[in-house]
Short mmCIF file of C-alpha atoms in Angstrom, two decimals:
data_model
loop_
_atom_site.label_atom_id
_atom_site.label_comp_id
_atom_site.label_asym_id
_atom_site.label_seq_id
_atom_site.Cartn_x
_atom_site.Cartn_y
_atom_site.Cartn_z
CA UNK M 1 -11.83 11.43 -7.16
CA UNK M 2 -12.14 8.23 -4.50
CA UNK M 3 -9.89 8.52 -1.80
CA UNK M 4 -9.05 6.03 1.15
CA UNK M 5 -7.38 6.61 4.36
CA UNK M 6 -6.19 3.89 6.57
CA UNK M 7 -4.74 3.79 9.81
CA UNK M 8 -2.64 0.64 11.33
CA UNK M 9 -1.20 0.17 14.18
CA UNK M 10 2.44 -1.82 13.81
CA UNK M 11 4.52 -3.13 16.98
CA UNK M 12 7.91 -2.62 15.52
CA UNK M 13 9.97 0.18 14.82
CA UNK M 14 9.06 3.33 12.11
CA UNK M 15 12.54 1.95 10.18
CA UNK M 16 11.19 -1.23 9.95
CA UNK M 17 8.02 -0.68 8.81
CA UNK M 18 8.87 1.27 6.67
CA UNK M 19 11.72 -0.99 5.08
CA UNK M 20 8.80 -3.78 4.82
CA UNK M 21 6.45 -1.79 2.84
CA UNK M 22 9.07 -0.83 0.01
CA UNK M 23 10.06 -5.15 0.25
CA UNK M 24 9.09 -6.62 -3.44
CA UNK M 25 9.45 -9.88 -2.11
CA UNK M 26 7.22 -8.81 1.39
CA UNK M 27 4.71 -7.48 -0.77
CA UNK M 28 4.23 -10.09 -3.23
CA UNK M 29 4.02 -12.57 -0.41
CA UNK M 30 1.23 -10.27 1.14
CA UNK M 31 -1.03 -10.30 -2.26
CA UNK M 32 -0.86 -14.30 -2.70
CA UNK M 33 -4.91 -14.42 -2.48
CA UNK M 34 -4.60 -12.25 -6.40
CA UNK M 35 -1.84 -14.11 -7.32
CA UNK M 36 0.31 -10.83 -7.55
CA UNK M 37 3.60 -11.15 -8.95
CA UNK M 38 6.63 -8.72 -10.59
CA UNK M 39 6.92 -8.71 -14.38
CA UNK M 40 9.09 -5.72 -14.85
CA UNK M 41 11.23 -3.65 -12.85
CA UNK M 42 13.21 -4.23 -9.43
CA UNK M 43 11.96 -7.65 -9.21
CA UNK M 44 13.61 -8.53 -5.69
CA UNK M 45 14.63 -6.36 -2.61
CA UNK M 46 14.10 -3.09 -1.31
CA UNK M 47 12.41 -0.30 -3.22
CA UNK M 48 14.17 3.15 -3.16
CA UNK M 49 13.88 6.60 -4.70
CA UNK M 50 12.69 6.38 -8.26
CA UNK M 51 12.55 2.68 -8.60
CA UNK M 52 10.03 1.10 -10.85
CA UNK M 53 8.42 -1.85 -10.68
CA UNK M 54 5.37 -3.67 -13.10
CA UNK M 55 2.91 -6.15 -11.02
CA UNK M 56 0.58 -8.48 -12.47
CA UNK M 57 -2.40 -9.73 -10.45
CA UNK M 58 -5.72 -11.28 -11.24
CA UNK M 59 -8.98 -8.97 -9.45
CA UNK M 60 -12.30 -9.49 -10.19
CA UNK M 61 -11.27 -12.65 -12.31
CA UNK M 62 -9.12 -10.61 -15.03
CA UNK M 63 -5.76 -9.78 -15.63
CA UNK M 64 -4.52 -6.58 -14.23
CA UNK M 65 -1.29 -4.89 -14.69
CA UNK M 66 -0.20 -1.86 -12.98
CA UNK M 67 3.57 -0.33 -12.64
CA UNK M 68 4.75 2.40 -10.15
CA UNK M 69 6.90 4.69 -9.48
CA UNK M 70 8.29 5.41 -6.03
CA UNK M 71 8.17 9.71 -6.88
CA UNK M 72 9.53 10.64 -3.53
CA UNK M 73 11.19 8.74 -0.56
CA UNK M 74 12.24 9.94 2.81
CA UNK M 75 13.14 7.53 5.57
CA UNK M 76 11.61 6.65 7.75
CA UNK M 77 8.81 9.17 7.26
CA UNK M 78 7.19 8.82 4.21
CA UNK M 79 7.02 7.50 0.14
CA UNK M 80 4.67 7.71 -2.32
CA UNK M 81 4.16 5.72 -5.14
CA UNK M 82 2.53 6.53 -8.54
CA UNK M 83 1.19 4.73 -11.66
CA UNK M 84 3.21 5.57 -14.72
CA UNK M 85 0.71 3.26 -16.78
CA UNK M 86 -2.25 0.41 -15.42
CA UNK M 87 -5.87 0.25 -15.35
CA UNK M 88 -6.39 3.56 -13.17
CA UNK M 89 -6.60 7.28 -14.94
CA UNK M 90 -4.81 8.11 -11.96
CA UNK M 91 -2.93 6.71 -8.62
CA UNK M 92 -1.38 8.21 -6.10
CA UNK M 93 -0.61 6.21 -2.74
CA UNK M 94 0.94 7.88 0.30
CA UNK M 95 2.57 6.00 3.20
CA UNK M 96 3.49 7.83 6.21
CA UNK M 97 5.14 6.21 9.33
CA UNK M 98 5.37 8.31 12.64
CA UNK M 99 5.96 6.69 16.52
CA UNK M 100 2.88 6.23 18.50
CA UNK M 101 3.02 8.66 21.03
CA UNK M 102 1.56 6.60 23.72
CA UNK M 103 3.22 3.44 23.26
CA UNK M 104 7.09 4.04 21.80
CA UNK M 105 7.21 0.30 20.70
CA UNK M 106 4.35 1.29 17.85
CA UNK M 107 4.84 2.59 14.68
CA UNK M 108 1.61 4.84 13.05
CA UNK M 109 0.78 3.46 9.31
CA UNK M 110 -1.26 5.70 7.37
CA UNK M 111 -2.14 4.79 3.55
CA UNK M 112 -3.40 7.65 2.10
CA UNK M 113 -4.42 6.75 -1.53
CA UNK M 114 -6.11 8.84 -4.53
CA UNK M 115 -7.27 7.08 -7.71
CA UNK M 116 -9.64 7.35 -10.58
CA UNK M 117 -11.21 4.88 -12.78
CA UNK M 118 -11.16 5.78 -16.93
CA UNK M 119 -14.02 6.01 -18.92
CA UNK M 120 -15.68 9.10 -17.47
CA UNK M 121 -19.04 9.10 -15.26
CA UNK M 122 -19.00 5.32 -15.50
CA UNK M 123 -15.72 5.02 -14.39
CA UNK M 124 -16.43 7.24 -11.63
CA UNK M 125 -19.04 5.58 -10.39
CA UNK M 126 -17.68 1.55 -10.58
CA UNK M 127 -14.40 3.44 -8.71
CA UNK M 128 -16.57 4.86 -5.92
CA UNK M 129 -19.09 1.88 -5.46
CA UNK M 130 -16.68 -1.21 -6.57
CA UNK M 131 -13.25 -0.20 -6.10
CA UNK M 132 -12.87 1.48 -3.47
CA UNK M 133 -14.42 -0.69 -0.76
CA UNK M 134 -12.43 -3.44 -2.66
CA UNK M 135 -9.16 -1.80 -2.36
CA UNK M 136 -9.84 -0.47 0.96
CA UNK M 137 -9.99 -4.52 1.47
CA UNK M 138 -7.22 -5.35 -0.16
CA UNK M 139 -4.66 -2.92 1.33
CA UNK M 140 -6.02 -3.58 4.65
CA UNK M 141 -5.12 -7.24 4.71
CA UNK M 142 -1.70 -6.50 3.13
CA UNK M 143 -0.99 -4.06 6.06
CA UNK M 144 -2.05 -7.13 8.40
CA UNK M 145 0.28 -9.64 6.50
CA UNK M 146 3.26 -6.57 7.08
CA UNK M 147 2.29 -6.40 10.43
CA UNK M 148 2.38 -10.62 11.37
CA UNK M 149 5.28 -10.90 9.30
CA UNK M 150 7.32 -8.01 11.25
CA UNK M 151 6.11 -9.32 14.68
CA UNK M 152 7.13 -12.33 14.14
CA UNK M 153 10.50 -11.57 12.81
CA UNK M 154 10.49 -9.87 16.35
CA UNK M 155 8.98 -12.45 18.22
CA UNK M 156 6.52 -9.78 19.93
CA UNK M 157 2.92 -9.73 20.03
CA UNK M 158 0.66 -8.56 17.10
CA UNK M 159 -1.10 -5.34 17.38
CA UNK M 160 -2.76 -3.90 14.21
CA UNK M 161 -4.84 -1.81 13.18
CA UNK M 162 -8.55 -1.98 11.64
CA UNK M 163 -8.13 0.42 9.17
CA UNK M 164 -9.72 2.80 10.39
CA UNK M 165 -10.12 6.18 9.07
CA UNK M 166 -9.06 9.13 11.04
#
């Protein structure tokens, strides 16, 4: 099963990042390039323990539509989100927030994210050579959007990440 791991670097505090990745409204901004938007679910605010929201989006030029689950939520630490139905035979993203222990003014982001692709050895291999470069993409620039949009609201100086794995 495909797996990414990113790593970004955020100059605010571990509350506030992780307040801005559970923001509908944050997030939605952050996917404009796939059109992303909420169909179903908590369509506005701040995500929280078992919440559900549906998101539509256009990849690859078709219609996707995907809705999660937020399956377990401690602040400021970590929450995980799940697909209860969507185009995957399986998701399971992890976000974990812990200080930066040589610079108290950063906040660690780490994405840790397990999916599959239906339709058996063919879905396998379009998830390991298509999907997950393209998602490793795709959550990479979101985590840059989170990370402008919280400096600014700061009015510090951008430091993120390059998604590196560990």
């Amino acid at each position: 099963m495909p797996r990414i791991d990113l790593t970004t670097r955020v100059r605010a505090t571990r509350e506030a990042v992780f307040d801005a990745c559970l923001d509908v409204d944050l997030h939605t901004a952050s996917m404009g390039a796939s059109g992303e938007r909420v169909t179903g679910g908590v369509t506005t605010g701040r995500l929280s323990a078992g919440d559900v929201v549906t998101w539509q989006a256009r990849h690859f030029g078709l219609p996707w539509r995907m809705t999660v689950r937020i399956t377990d939520h401690q602040r400021p630490h970590r929450f995980v989100d799940e697909q209860t139905s969507g185009p995957f035979a399986r998701w399971h993203h992890e976000h974990l927030f812990a200080p930066d222990p040589a610079d108290s003014s950063v906040t660690i982001m780490r994405d840790r994210i397990e999916f599959g692709a239906p339709m058996g050895p063919a879905g396998a291999l379009v998830a390991r050579v298509v999907l997950r470069p393209y998602l490793r993409r795709l959550i990479t620039r979101r985590n840059d959007f989170l990370a402008g949009a919280l400096v600014s609201r700061s009015g510090g100086t951008p430091r993120r990440g390059n998604g590196t794995r560990p």
